[in-house]
Structure formats: C-alpha cells, structure tokens
Tab-separated table of C-alpha atoms in Angstrom:
chain	number	residue	atom	x	y	z
A	1	MET	CA	88.152	155.889	153.181
A	2	THR	CA	87.507	151.872	153.941
A	3	ILE	CA	89.368	150.694	156.939
A	4	GLN	CA	91.467	147.448	156.001
A	5	LYS	CA	91.361	144.371	158.374
A	6	ILE	CA	94.696	143.002	159.238
A	7	GLN	CA	94.820	139.376	160.322
A	8	ILE	CA	96.773	138.615	163.460
A	9	PHE	CA	98.371	135.277	163.054
A	10	ASP	CA	99.898	134.062	166.623
A	11	THR	CA	102.820	131.560	166.726
A	12	THR	CA	103.499	132.130	170.252
A	13	LEU	CA	102.912	128.295	170.604
A	14	ARG	CA	105.621	127.664	167.650
A	15	ASP	CA	108.080	130.483	167.056
A	16	GLY	CA	107.778	131.310	170.607
A	17	GLU	CA	108.097	127.990	171.853
A	18	GLN	CA	111.452	128.269	170.576
A	19	SER	CA	113.068	130.585	172.878
A	20	PRO	CA	115.759	128.435	174.975
A	21	GLY	CA	113.614	127.590	178.303
A	22	ALA	CA	110.309	128.464	177.004
A	23	SER	CA	109.226	125.094	175.957
A	24	ILE	CA	106.029	123.865	177.510
A	25	GLU	CA	104.197	120.548	177.770
A	26	PRO	CA	101.427	119.553	175.210
A	27	ALA	CA	98.411	119.908	177.925
A	28	GLN	CA	99.984	123.420	178.464
A	29	LYS	CA	100.099	124.714	174.906
A	30	ILE	CA	96.097	123.513	174.582
A	31	ILE	CA	95.175	126.106	177.372
A	32	ILE	CA	96.986	128.809	175.969
A	33	ALA	CA	95.560	128.099	172.310
A	34	ARG	CA	92.084	128.518	174.062
A	35	GLN	CA	93.348	131.634	175.568
A	36	LEU	CA	94.368	133.031	172.235
A	37	ALA	CA	91.286	132.100	170.585
A	38	LYS	CA	89.302	133.965	173.401
A	39	LEU	CA	91.655	137.121	172.448
A	40	GLY	CA	90.509	136.886	168.871
A	41	VAL	CA	93.315	136.090	166.683
A	42	ASP	CA	92.544	134.917	163.644
A	43	ILE	CA	95.105	132.222	163.040
A	44	ILE	CA	96.946	129.944	165.328
A	45	GLU	CA	100.120	128.250	164.605
A	46	PRO	CA	100.218	125.921	167.315
A	47	GLY	CA	103.418	123.767	166.817
A	48	PHE	CA	105.847	121.897	164.512
A	49	PRO	CA	104.004	118.657	164.251
A	50	VAL	CA	106.711	116.348	162.831
A	51	SER	CA	109.065	117.368	165.724
A	52	SER	CA	107.519	115.283	168.424
A	53	PRO	CA	104.694	112.724	169.313
A	54	GLY	CA	103.731	115.266	172.035
A	55	GLU	CA	103.961	118.295	169.580
A	56	PHE	CA	102.044	116.185	167.097
A	57	SER	CA	98.856	115.225	169.366
A	58	ALA	CA	98.909	119.007	170.935
A	59	VAL	CA	98.383	120.105	167.155
A	60	GLU	CA	95.817	117.615	166.725
A	61	GLN	CA	93.834	118.396	169.394
A	62	ILE	CA	93.814	122.166	168.843
A	63	SER	CA	92.563	121.370	165.540
A	64	ARG	CA	89.541	119.867	166.557
A	65	GLU	CA	88.622	121.815	169.599
A	66	LEU	CA	89.105	125.317	168.043
A	67	GLN	CA	86.807	125.207	165.229
A	68	GLY	CA	86.264	129.159	164.634
A	69	THR	CA	90.141	129.681	164.601
A	70	GLU	CA	92.231	128.779	161.590
A	71	ILE	CA	94.767	126.587	162.371
A	72	VAL	CA	98.371	126.164	160.731
A	73	GLY	CA	100.547	123.390	160.064
A	74	PHE	CA	104.068	124.241	160.271
A	75	ALA	CA	106.647	122.183	157.986
A	76	ARG	CA	109.872	122.390	156.439
A	77	ALA	CA	110.043	121.884	152.251
A	78	VAL	CA	110.275	118.161	153.330
A	79	LYS	CA	107.734	115.645	152.663
A	80	GLY	CA	107.731	114.036	155.929
A	81	ASP	CA	107.050	117.476	157.451
A	82	ILE	CA	104.286	118.178	155.190
A	83	GLU	CA	102.680	114.811	155.987
A	84	SER	CA	102.826	115.139	159.412
A	85	ALA	CA	101.297	118.629	159.355
A	86	ILE	CA	98.550	117.410	157.415
A	87	ARG	CA	97.797	114.934	159.450
A	88	ALA	CA	97.748	116.861	162.584
A	89	THR	CA	95.298	119.378	161.087
A	90	ARG	CA	92.894	117.197	159.277
A	91	ASP	CA	90.069	118.113	161.924
A	92	ALA	CA	90.598	121.506	161.919
A	93	ALA	CA	87.394	123.569	160.325
A	94	ARG	CA	89.820	125.999	158.322
A	95	ARG	CA	93.446	124.847	157.868
A	96	ARG	CA	96.651	126.135	156.266
A	97	LEU	CA	100.084	124.438	155.371
A	98	HIS	CA	102.813	126.837	156.476
A	99	LEU	CA	106.170	125.656	154.174
A	100	PHE	CA	109.413	127.027	154.492
A	101	ILE	CA	112.612	127.113	152.754
A	102	SER	CA	116.102	129.261	153.430
A	103	SER	CA	116.558	131.827	150.649
A	104	SER	CA	119.946	133.970	151.692
A	105	ASP	CA	123.100	132.659	150.244
A	106	ILE	CA	124.469	132.258	153.581
A	107	HIS	CA	121.897	129.739	154.362
A	108	LEU	CA	122.092	128.125	151.191
A	109	ASP	CA	125.887	127.866	151.245
A	110	PHE	CA	126.542	126.815	155.134
A	111	GLN	CA	123.110	125.467	156.207
A	112	LEU	CA	121.215	123.700	153.053
A	113	LYS	CA	124.439	123.379	150.776
A	114	LYS	CA	121.851	123.621	147.511
A	115	SER	CA	122.034	126.093	144.698
A	116	ARG	CA	119.306	128.506	143.966
A	117	GLN	CA	117.988	126.625	141.360
A	118	GLU	CA	117.520	123.542	143.540
A	119	VAL	CA	115.676	125.475	146.055
A	120	ILE	CA	113.476	126.823	143.428
A	121	ARG	CA	112.621	123.370	142.572
A	122	ILE	CA	112.121	121.830	145.959
A	123	ALA	CA	110.078	125.053	146.542
A	124	ARG	CA	107.912	124.178	143.556
A	125	GLU	CA	107.712	120.577	144.376
A	126	MET	CA	106.729	121.161	147.934
A	127	VAL	CA	103.915	123.292	147.401
A	128	ALA	CA	102.481	121.213	144.674
A	129	PHE	CA	102.468	118.128	146.635
A	130	GLY	CA	101.103	120.319	149.737
A	131	LYS	CA	98.393	121.414	147.737
A	132	GLN	CA	97.030	118.242	147.043
A	133	SER	CA	95.553	118.134	150.458
A	134	VAL	CA	95.294	121.793	151.404
A	135	GLU	CA	93.869	124.367	149.896
A	136	GLU	CA	95.434	127.470	151.707
A	137	ILE	CA	99.424	127.216	151.163
A	138	GLU	CA	101.583	129.959	153.238
A	139	PHE	CA	105.033	130.183	151.904
A	140	SER	CA	107.863	131.610	153.633
A	141	PRO	CA	111.615	132.254	152.131
A	142	MET	CA	113.445	132.155	155.135
A	143	ASP	CA	116.099	134.936	155.752
A	144	SER	CA	114.223	136.958	152.812
A	145	THR	CA	115.818	140.087	154.056
A	146	ARG	CA	119.316	138.922	153.275
A	147	ALA	CA	118.342	136.931	150.108
A	148	GLY	CA	118.394	139.734	147.184
A	149	MET	CA	115.671	141.181	145.522
A	150	GLU	CA	116.127	139.037	142.418
A	151	PHE	CA	116.210	135.577	143.904
A	152	VAL	CA	113.162	136.451	146.548
A	153	LEU	CA	111.114	137.574	143.325
A	154	GLU	CA	111.848	134.284	141.007
A	155	LEU	CA	111.440	132.286	144.489
A	156	VAL	CA	107.834	133.600	144.820
A	157	GLU	CA	106.773	133.322	141.276
A	158	ALA	CA	107.447	130.006	141.398
A	159	VAL	CA	105.518	128.787	144.355
A	160	ILE	CA	102.527	131.206	143.252
A	161	GLU	CA	102.587	129.355	139.944
A	162	GLU	CA	102.354	126.243	142.064
A	163	GLY	CA	99.443	127.379	144.074
A	164	ALA	CA	100.716	129.096	146.920
A	165	THR	CA	98.018	131.319	148.492
A	166	VAL	CA	99.745	133.462	151.082
A	167	ILE	CA	103.527	134.492	150.748
A	168	ASN	CA	105.324	135.721	154.023
A	169	LEU	CA	108.518	137.612	153.663
A	170	PRO	CA	110.143	136.852	157.170
A	171	ASP	CA	112.732	139.332	158.364
A	172	THR	CA	114.294	135.866	160.199
A	173	LEU	CA	117.333	138.000	161.720
A	174	GLY	CA	115.692	140.959	162.693
A	175	ILE	CA	118.037	143.021	160.403
A	176	ALA	CA	115.789	145.249	158.155
A	177	LEU	CA	115.075	149.004	158.505
A	178	PRO	CA	111.702	149.836	158.230
A	179	GLU	CA	112.118	151.618	154.941
A	180	GLU	CA	113.960	148.354	153.438
A	181	TYR	CA	111.276	146.148	154.505
A	182	GLU	CA	108.240	148.243	153.445
A	183	ALA	CA	110.321	148.572	149.671
A	184	LEU	CA	110.577	144.371	149.774
A	185	PHE	CA	106.958	144.282	150.083
A	186	ARG	CA	106.157	146.794	147.477
A	187	THR	CA	108.196	145.544	145.520
A	188	VAL	CA	107.439	141.843	145.425
A	189	ARG	CA	103.550	142.744	145.283
A	190	THR	CA	103.887	144.779	142.004
A	191	GLN	CA	106.920	142.740	140.171
A	192	ALA	CA	106.348	139.476	140.829
A	193	ARG	CA	104.301	137.285	138.228
A	194	GLY	CA	100.842	136.549	140.003
A	195	GLY	CA	101.870	138.752	142.797
A	196	ASP	CA	98.603	140.662	142.681
A	197	LYS	CA	96.409	137.514	143.335
A	198	VAL	CA	97.957	136.384	146.901
A	199	ARG	CA	97.891	137.843	150.372
A	200	TYR	CA	101.077	139.151	152.023
A	201	SER	CA	102.216	138.247	155.452
A	202	ALA	CA	104.752	139.772	157.620
A	203	HIS	CA	107.113	138.050	160.334
A	204	CYS	CA	109.664	140.163	162.304
A	205	HIS	CA	112.027	139.375	164.738
A	206	ASN	CA	113.332	142.196	167.254
A	207	ASP	CA	117.435	141.834	167.253
A	208	LEU	CA	117.399	145.119	166.375
A	209	GLY	CA	114.321	146.281	168.484
A	210	LEU	CA	112.512	146.886	165.148
A	211	ALA	CA	109.972	144.038	164.683
A	212	VAL	CA	106.736	146.378	165.591
A	213	ALA	CA	108.129	148.987	163.358
A	214	ASN	CA	108.902	146.754	160.547
A	215	SER	CA	105.588	144.837	160.758
A	216	LEU	CA	103.826	148.489	160.771
A	217	ALA	CA	106.010	149.182	157.467
A	218	ALA	CA	104.721	146.108	155.892
A	219	ILE	CA	101.160	147.123	156.577
A	220	ARG	CA	101.821	150.122	154.450
A	221	SER	CA	102.739	148.246	151.370
A	222	GLY	CA	100.133	146.024	151.277
A	223	ALA	CA	100.827	143.064	154.055
A	224	THR	CA	97.159	142.138	155.537
A	225	GLN	CA	98.538	139.435	157.921
A	226	ILE	CA	101.098	139.992	160.835
A	227	GLU	CA	102.676	137.207	162.043
A	228	ALA	CA	103.504	137.682	165.923
A	229	THR	CA	103.567	136.505	169.828
A	230	ILE	CA	102.320	137.472	172.844
A	231	ASN	CA	105.013	139.275	174.898
A	232	GLY	CA	107.364	139.175	171.753
A	233	ILE	CA	108.479	135.820	172.948
A	234	GLY	CA	110.567	133.941	170.385
A	235	GLU	CA	114.300	132.848	169.477
A	236	ARG	CA	116.937	135.583	170.345
A	237	ALA	CA	115.535	139.058	171.082
A	238	GLY	CA	111.662	137.549	170.277
A	239	ASN	CA	109.184	138.173	167.441
A	240	CYS	CA	107.117	141.140	166.815
A	241	SER	CA	104.810	141.737	170.015
A	242	LEU	CA	101.368	141.224	169.611
A	243	GLU	CA	100.279	143.380	172.433
A	244	GLU	CA	102.242	146.281	171.042
A	245	LEU	CA	101.557	145.904	167.382
A	246	VAL	CA	97.750	145.498	168.207
A	247	MET	CA	97.602	148.717	170.516
A	248	ALA	CA	99.718	150.840	168.076
A	249	ILE	CA	96.958	149.835	165.226
A	250	ASP	CA	93.956	150.621	167.796
A	251	THR	CA	96.017	153.926	169.213
A	252	ARG	CA	96.737	155.099	165.694
A	253	LYS	CA	93.703	153.844	163.529
A	254	ALA	CA	92.591	157.013	162.268
A	255	THR	CA	96.462	157.478	160.535
A	256	LEU	CA	96.909	153.802	159.788
A	257	GLN	CA	93.308	153.130	158.334
A	258	VAL	CA	93.558	149.683	159.567
A	259	GLU	CA	92.213	147.577	162.509
A	260	THR	CA	92.439	144.185	163.841
A	261	GLY	CA	89.764	141.792	165.502
A	262	ILE	CA	91.372	141.828	168.529
A	263	ASP	CA	89.669	141.824	171.857
A	264	THR	CA	91.951	144.169	173.723
A	265	SER	CA	90.072	143.444	177.079
A	266	GLU	CA	92.115	139.909	177.159
A	267	ILE	CA	95.433	141.496	176.697
A	268	TYR	CA	96.296	141.641	180.201
A	269	ALA	CA	95.083	138.219	180.859
A	270	THR	CA	96.911	136.487	177.886
A	271	SER	CA	100.401	137.992	178.681
A	272	ARG	CA	100.104	136.964	182.110
A	273	MET	CA	99.263	133.516	181.287
A	274	VAL	CA	102.160	132.977	178.666
A	275	SER	CA	104.206	134.644	181.102
A	276	ARG	CA	103.658	132.529	183.948
A	277	THR	CA	103.303	129.232	181.941
A	278	MET	CA	106.662	129.360	180.216
A	279	HIS	CA	108.497	131.121	183.022
A	280	PHE	CA	109.446	133.881	181.400
A	281	PRO	CA	109.238	137.184	183.446
A	282	ILE	CA	107.781	140.426	181.825
A	283	ALA	CA	110.387	143.449	181.957
A	284	TYR	CA	109.094	146.272	183.980
A	285	ASN	CA	109.577	148.535	181.227
A	286	LYS	CA	107.813	146.659	178.751
A	287	PRO	CA	104.804	148.301	176.617
A	288	ILE	CA	101.509	147.689	177.063
A	289	VAL	CA	101.926	144.655	179.630
A	290	GLY	CA	105.141	145.882	181.517
A	291	ARG	CA	104.089	146.698	185.427
A	292	ASN	CA	105.507	150.300	184.663
A	293	ALA	CA	103.910	150.867	181.440
A	294	PHE	CA	100.885	152.673	183.374
A	295	GLN	CA	102.489	153.605	186.575
A	296	HIS	CA	103.871	157.124	187.567
A	297	GLU	CA	106.109	158.322	190.464
A	298	SER	CA	107.137	161.574	188.985
A	299	GLY	CA	105.165	164.433	191.179
A	300	ILE	CA	104.843	166.407	188.218
A	301	HIS	CA	103.091	163.337	186.373
A	302	GLN	CA	100.969	162.138	188.778
A	303	ASP	CA	99.586	165.717	189.412
A	304	GLY	CA	98.625	165.548	185.747
A	305	LEU	CA	97.149	162.210	185.845
A	306	LEU	CA	94.756	162.796	188.771
A	307	LYS	CA	93.524	166.017	187.062
A	308	ASN	CA	93.233	164.310	183.631
A	309	ARG	CA	94.697	160.706	182.744
A	310	ASN	CA	95.505	161.832	179.213
A	311	THR	CA	97.970	164.333	180.209
A	312	TYR	CA	100.763	161.328	180.576
A	313	GLU	CA	98.709	158.588	178.936
A	314	ILE	CA	97.773	157.720	175.608
A	315	MET	CA	95.988	154.363	176.452
A	316	ASP	CA	93.228	153.072	178.765
A	317	PRO	CA	95.165	150.505	180.784
A	318	GLU	CA	91.582	148.926	182.398
A	319	ALA	CA	90.473	148.830	178.525
A	320	MET	CA	93.285	145.835	178.011
A	321	GLY	CA	92.352	144.208	181.570
A	322	ILE	CA	95.244	145.457	183.160
A	323	PRO	CA	94.675	146.635	186.926
A	324	ARG	CA	94.342	150.492	187.686
A	325	SER	CA	97.311	151.011	189.774
A	326	MET	CA	98.450	154.450	187.923
A	327	ILE	CA	100.571	156.321	190.894
A	328	ILE	CA	103.464	154.531	192.538
A	329	LEU	CA	104.501	156.528	195.414
A	330	GLY	CA	108.028	156.907	195.871
A	331	LYS	CA	110.715	159.677	196.952
A	332	HIS	CA	109.319	162.165	193.647
A	333	SER	CA	105.996	161.649	194.936
A	334	GLY	CA	104.367	164.987	196.036
A	335	ARG	CA	101.403	165.766	198.920
A	336	HIS	CA	98.670	165.582	196.343
A	337	ALA	CA	99.409	161.894	195.239
A	338	ILE	CA	100.088	160.720	199.114
A	339	LYS	CA	96.498	162.326	200.244
A	340	HIS	CA	94.600	160.720	196.896
A	341	ARG	CA	95.881	157.509	197.695
A	342	MET	CA	95.025	157.892	201.156
A	343	SER	CA	91.554	159.085	200.239
A	344	GLU	CA	91.132	155.866	198.294
A	345	TYR	CA	91.209	153.882	202.015
A	346	GLY	CA	88.961	156.436	203.073
A	347	ILE	CA	91.431	158.489	204.883
A	348	GLU	CA	91.374	161.957	204.952
A	349	VAL	CA	94.150	163.997	206.756
A	350	SER	CA	95.315	167.581	206.565
A	351	GLY	CA	97.318	170.088	208.094
A	352	GLU	CA	99.852	169.169	210.482
A	353	GLN	CA	98.889	165.415	210.200
A	354	LEU	CA	99.661	165.248	206.536
A	355	ASP	CA	102.764	167.145	207.129
A	356	GLU	CA	103.752	164.339	209.543
A	357	VAL	CA	102.701	161.544	207.400
A	358	TYR	CA	104.667	163.509	204.746
A	359	THR	CA	107.826	163.960	206.579
A	360	ARG	CA	107.736	160.075	207.384
A	361	PHE	CA	106.941	159.269	203.977
A	362	LYS	CA	109.864	160.683	202.456
A	363	GLN	CA	112.026	159.263	205.148
A	364	VAL	CA	110.885	155.320	204.059
A	365	ALA	CA	111.084	156.468	200.521
A	366	ASP	CA	114.540	157.484	200.353
A	367	GLU	CA	115.413	154.292	201.813
A	368	LYS	CA	113.023	151.753	200.024
A	369	LYS	CA	112.468	153.665	196.739
A	370	ILE	CA	108.786	152.674	196.715
A	371	VAL	CA	106.679	153.071	199.355
A	372	THR	CA	104.020	150.357	199.345
A	373	ASP	CA	100.066	150.688	200.240
A	374	ASN	CA	100.634	148.645	203.357
A	375	GLU	CA	103.631	150.700	204.480
A	376	LEU	CA	101.782	154.047	203.659
A	377	LEU	CA	98.855	152.833	206.139
A	378	ARG	CA	101.438	151.918	208.786
A	379	LEU	CA	102.733	155.686	208.659
A	380	VAL	CA	99.400	157.192	208.566
A	381	GLY	CA	98.761	154.828	211.508
A	382	GLU	CA	101.644	156.206	213.328
A	383	ALA	CA	100.915	159.779	212.611
A	384	THR	CA	97.398	159.661	213.756
A	385	ALA	CA	97.308	156.757	216.463
A	386	THR	CA	94.838	154.658	214.691
A	387	GLN	CA	94.802	151.289	212.903
A	388	HIS	CA	93.155	151.789	209.261
A	389	ASP	CA	94.157	148.275	208.129
A	390	PRO	CA	91.616	145.800	208.881
A	391	TYR	CA	94.731	143.163	209.520
A	392	VAL	CA	98.224	143.918	210.968
A	393	LEU	CA	100.765	141.432	210.252
A	394	THR	CA	101.908	140.543	213.932
A	395	GLU	CA	104.292	137.287	213.778
A	396	VAL	CA	105.542	134.979	211.112
A	397	SER	CA	107.859	132.318	212.365
A	398	VAL	CA	108.710	128.897	210.033
A	399	GLN	CA	110.063	125.495	210.621
A	400	THR	CA	111.452	123.692	208.022
A	401	GLY	CA	113.080	120.179	207.465
A	402	ALA	CA	115.031	118.324	204.854
A	403	ASP	CA	112.494	115.198	205.156
A	404	GLU	CA	109.507	116.626	206.808
A	405	ALA	CA	106.448	119.008	205.669
A	406	CYS	CA	106.888	122.973	206.357
A	407	SER	CA	104.996	124.514	209.135
A	408	ALA	CA	104.561	128.300	209.912
A	409	ARG	CA	102.829	130.101	212.787
A	410	VAL	CA	101.111	133.239	211.926
A	411	GLY	CA	99.816	136.118	213.955
A	412	VAL	CA	97.634	139.105	212.993
A	413	ARG	CA	96.087	142.023	215.170
A	414	THR	CA	92.480	143.151	213.816
A	415	GLN	CA	91.156	147.082	214.089
A	416	ASP	CA	89.601	146.200	217.677
A	417	GLY	CA	92.889	145.505	219.217
A	418	ALA	CA	92.308	141.589	219.165
A	419	GLU	CA	95.638	139.198	218.568
A	420	HIS	CA	94.809	136.097	216.574
A	421	VAL	CA	97.505	133.174	215.817
A	422	VAL	CA	97.105	130.161	213.799
A	423	SER	CA	99.569	127.442	212.562
A	424	ALA	CA	99.597	125.278	209.486
A	425	SER	CA	101.807	123.035	207.200
A	426	GLY	CA	102.646	122.964	203.768
A	427	THR	CA	105.341	121.297	201.298
A	428	GLY	CA	107.419	124.457	201.303
A	429	PRO	CA	107.454	127.548	203.714
A	430	LEU	CA	105.707	129.938	201.542
A	431	GLU	CA	102.831	127.268	201.145
A	432	ALA	CA	102.843	126.868	205.205
A	433	VAL	CA	102.723	130.894	205.480
A	434	ILE	CA	99.859	131.025	202.812
A	435	ARG	CA	97.567	128.261	204.456
A	436	SER	CA	97.951	130.211	207.915
A	437	ILE	CA	96.860	133.520	206.540
A	438	GLN	CA	93.927	131.866	204.565
A	439	GLU	CA	92.721	130.592	207.843
A	440	LEU	CA	93.181	134.086	209.839
A	441	ILE	CA	91.332	136.034	206.854
A	442	PRO	CA	88.377	134.210	205.340
A	443	VAL	CA	89.049	136.655	202.142
A	444	ALA	CA	92.635	135.423	201.517
A	445	ALA	CA	91.289	132.045	200.149
A	446	GLN	CA	90.682	133.454	196.919
A	447	PHE	CA	94.428	134.010	196.186
A	448	GLU	CA	95.604	134.267	192.469
A	449	ASP	CA	98.662	134.739	191.563
A	450	LEU	CA	102.446	135.899	193.617
A	451	GLU	CA	105.429	137.832	192.273
A	452	LEU	CA	108.966	137.479	193.716
A	453	HIS	CA	111.318	140.078	192.731
A	454	SER	CA	115.038	140.343	193.604
A	455	LEU	CA	115.466	144.419	194.428
A	456	SER	CA	119.485	144.113	194.974
A	457	THR	CA	122.079	141.803	195.420
A	458	GLY	CA	124.837	141.159	198.684
A	459	GLU	CA	124.106	140.825	202.013
A	460	ASP	CA	121.801	143.896	202.062
A	461	ALA	CA	119.800	142.392	199.389
A	462	HIS	CA	115.790	143.067	199.600
A	463	GLY	CA	112.741	141.039	197.916
A	464	GLU	CA	110.009	142.609	196.514
A	465	ALA	CA	106.557	140.484	196.970
A	466	VAL	CA	103.380	141.378	194.604
A	467	VAL	CA	100.243	139.213	195.505
A	468	SER	CA	96.678	139.379	193.732
A	469	ILE	CA	93.597	137.960	194.874
A	470	LEU	CA	90.163	137.812	193.584
A	471	HIS	CA	87.121	139.103	195.636
A	472	GLU	CA	83.804	139.853	194.404
A	473	GLN	CA	84.901	139.351	191.206
A	474	GLN	CA	87.513	142.313	191.361
A	475	ARG	CA	91.457	141.541	191.598
A	476	HIS	CA	93.599	143.418	194.269
A	477	GLN	CA	97.309	143.669	194.720
A	478	GLY	CA	99.357	144.038	197.634
A	479	SER	CA	103.190	144.325	197.294
A	480	ALA	CA	106.006	144.518	200.117
A	481	ILE	CA	109.586	144.657	200.300
A	482	HIS	CA	112.015	142.648	203.062
A	483	LYS	CA	115.127	141.211	203.124
A	484	ASP	CA	113.119	137.959	203.963
A	485	ILE	CA	111.059	137.120	201.226
A	486	ILE	CA	109.035	134.878	202.850
A	487	LEU	CA	107.955	137.780	205.338
A	488	ALA	CA	107.625	140.013	202.001
A	489	ALA	CA	105.337	137.447	200.847
A	490	ALA	CA	103.135	137.453	203.881
A	491	THR	CA	102.860	141.236	204.363
A	492	ALA	CA	102.037	141.635	200.502
A	493	TYR	CA	99.263	138.731	200.895
A	494	VAL	CA	97.620	140.625	203.864
A	495	ALA	CA	97.780	144.071	202.131
A	496	ALA	CA	96.131	142.459	199.165
A	497	CYS	CA	93.250	141.402	201.376
A	498	ASN	CA	93.321	144.780	203.319
A	499	ALA	CA	92.865	146.366	199.783
A	500	ALA	CA	89.943	143.915	199.118
A	501	LEU	CA	88.177	144.380	202.258
A	502	LEU	CA	88.706	148.374	202.038
A	503	SER	CA	87.396	148.396	198.348
A	504	SER	CA	84.256	146.313	199.484
A	505	ALA	CA	83.417	148.660	202.333
A	506	ARG	CA	83.532	151.886	200.299
A	507	GLN	CA	81.183	150.428	197.672
A	508	ARG	CA	78.832	149.643	200.326
A	509	GLN	CA	79.044	153.251	201.645
A	510	GLN	CA	78.674	154.481	198.190
A	511	GLN	CA	75.434	152.756	197.594
A	512	GLN	CA	73.959	153.415	201.004
A	513	VAL	CA	74.646	157.276	200.141
C-alpha cells in the first residue's frame, strides 16, 4: 500500500498568535518562521496582513525570505483583506490565498447578520476576485461543524465552481467528535459537485481535547493537509498540536499509512522557541514536549527503563531533540535508579555506603518531592566524606537598590578545597549572580536558558529553577529547589556547569580506554 504524504500547514503565527497574551512583534515572527521552515512544515500562515502595518510587513518579509516554503495570505471574504493578502505575499515563490466566511446559522444570525444565500453570493464573488491574482485558493466555511451538511455542501460547491483549490472544513469551536468530523469530510468529498477535484484540509480546535483525534479522523476520510500550531497554541484551549499530530503519525505510520515531511529532530527546539517568545509556558504533562513526557519517578518504571527503554516509552525523545533526562529521582525511586544516576557521574558506591545514601535520600525526598542531581551529589559527599562536584556553591549575597544596578557576591569551593569569591553587577539580582558565576566558572559563560517555577504558595513556598547550558555542542541541565528563587537559580546554574564538566571528564576517560 502506498504511503500518503500529509502536508503540515502551520498557523502558529496567525491563529496561534490570536491567543490572549501571545502577541509578538514582527521581527520575532520572522525568527519563528525561519525555524518553522527548518522544522520542515509545508505551508506557513504568517499572519493577517490587513490587521496592521507591522503584520503586513512581517508577512511580506517572510514571503520574500522563505522561498522554499508555501506562504499563505489570510483574509476575510472582503475585497480589502484580499488585496492586502495578495500584496503581502506577492514575492513568495509559492503562495496561497486563504479566504474564510462564517457558515453556521448562529454566526450568520448574530455576527454576520446575513442570509445563507447572501453568504454564498459573497463567497462566490470573493473567490473569483482572489482567483484573478492567485491560482491557489483555500476556502474555509468557518464553524462548518455546526453549519448543517446541506448548507456546507451548497457553499463548497459554489466556491469550487469559482476556482477554489483547497477546501478546509474547520471545527472552529472544537465541538466535533472524531466520527462526526470523519463523516463530514467523507460526505463533502463524495457528494459535493467537483469535490473530487480539490484537496481537503482540517483545522481543529481543542475545546474538548479532541483536536489531534479529529485531525486524524479527517485524514482517514481523505484530508491531505492538517492545520496545526506549535505547542497547540491558539484561541481558548488552542489548536491541533503540531508535535502531537506529527508524532502520532510517525509512531503509528504502519497503521495510518501516512507520513509527514517534518524533521522531528527540530521539534523540541521549535517548541521551546515558541514558548519563550510568546511567553506561554508548556504544561509539565503535555505530550511530546512537556517536561514530564519522558521522565519517570516510579521505581518499577525506572527499573524497567534501565533494562530496556521500550518497556515504558513508545518514542525516542533524543530523536526529537529532547535532552535525555529519563529518570527523575523522588520518594518513589529505588536503589537501582539512585545507583545508576551516581554511576553517570563516575561514582560507585555499594554496601553500607549505598544504604547510607539511600536513607539520606529518602529523608530529603519526603520533604522536597524531587531530589536534584546537585542534591544527590551532596548526599553522596556526606555519606562518603568526599566532594564529587567540581564546584560547590558556598555563598550568595545580593544588594539591590531602587535606582542603582544590583550587585552580587558569590563564592564557590573547588574539589581541592580552595575557596573563591567574586563580585559582579547587573541590571537585576539574577543577572548580577549569573555574571558572578561566569567569572568563577569558565564553562558557565555558555548559559542558554533559565526556567523558574513556583512549586507551592504561602509563607513556606518553594521555587524551582532549571538552567540549561551548552558545552562542547551538548546541552546540560541543572535544577534546584529553594525558598529563595535567586539562590535556587544560582545553585541550578552551578549544577549545570558541574554536569558539563563531569560529562567531559567521562568522555575523555572513555576515549583513553
């Protein structure tokens, strides 16, 4: 059986950006668009050109620059919108005009205040108008899943007759069930006049958590294009998540008999870029890119994973560019996982020493829930009277002022017992601390990313800091939990540096052997 290619239509920069609080500047759109092209999406909808001069400019520049990707100009079924979309995309090597108009009675009665026949007339006229300048016309009857089959068929037939080449049947409110959405596509494809001469696209919202399932249902009934966003960002509960859809197809290719052209190794980098740029944090338990998606605390799961990854994982996170952090140490972890984590740092303990480490570990885990690598190495050091970390943070103090730069004083102890202290300033307390650490630890200059999370509320609240650095083309992470978020960030930064240094040392030892 032939494998069908599914085109991925990315609307992160249009529908995704419509999420409250997700708006970004035109220059940031261009950076994300470049990454989307690197990811391998087939089509990019970079914005709504008529909405603002900045939006028009961003779509125009993306059209000029990304000559290997089809660019979409989004427009209402209004001449002014269409003219703006056509102008903004005029330099694209391949372009498409995407027109939409409401189709459900509730939209027609309360929003458009037009009859069905008026909507059909407008759709006909605007598709014909757009066709004068752009060959590829995508038409979307908005809210099609609540419009009624008879009217959807009539509207689709009208726009096909005027030259529409792609029919998108959007589940605008995310109300459809997979079997209903599948039936909608099947009926339109087989019963609409000219329905066999156009391509079909699905655009699903996630209000009931069914966006990916509905998109797969559309594929089963003939859709060859899926419209999605990075991290599932979008209005209300969001759109179909690109990474979830792509990995569902990739993982179940033999069953679905379809594939995409996405470079899965770029998934994580793209997800992180969109999350940071739009200031939208990713839920811990989000499939594919959530921090817990490939992490395991249960002792039974950890034991199985250490013996064979496939026991509890159906995908390879590293193939998606996700750092390998399979085992999370917590109160449910067993001796096997703890011993394995220590061995990753070249530390071998057994017998009474392992029992001592395990006892100390359980005490900390009951209090802090998660035991970071930095904390584990401290516990091992206490049990063995040895400092295993290249650097141990010994002092952090910060001085702030309303109108002055902040200053920080940071101290570390090296493995030979020497104490080092430096001071640095910055525009904020965190920057001052980071600069101090960078002076103390040369590898720390490769700082990449910082995440801060609140783990609780009230007077006893704790914050978690996760720091990523790049060292010798490899990403390393460190994490720490503390009531003082600045101290947590500093500890996590030093932990990431230690992980990088220990990793390099292990690699050198292996090469010598």
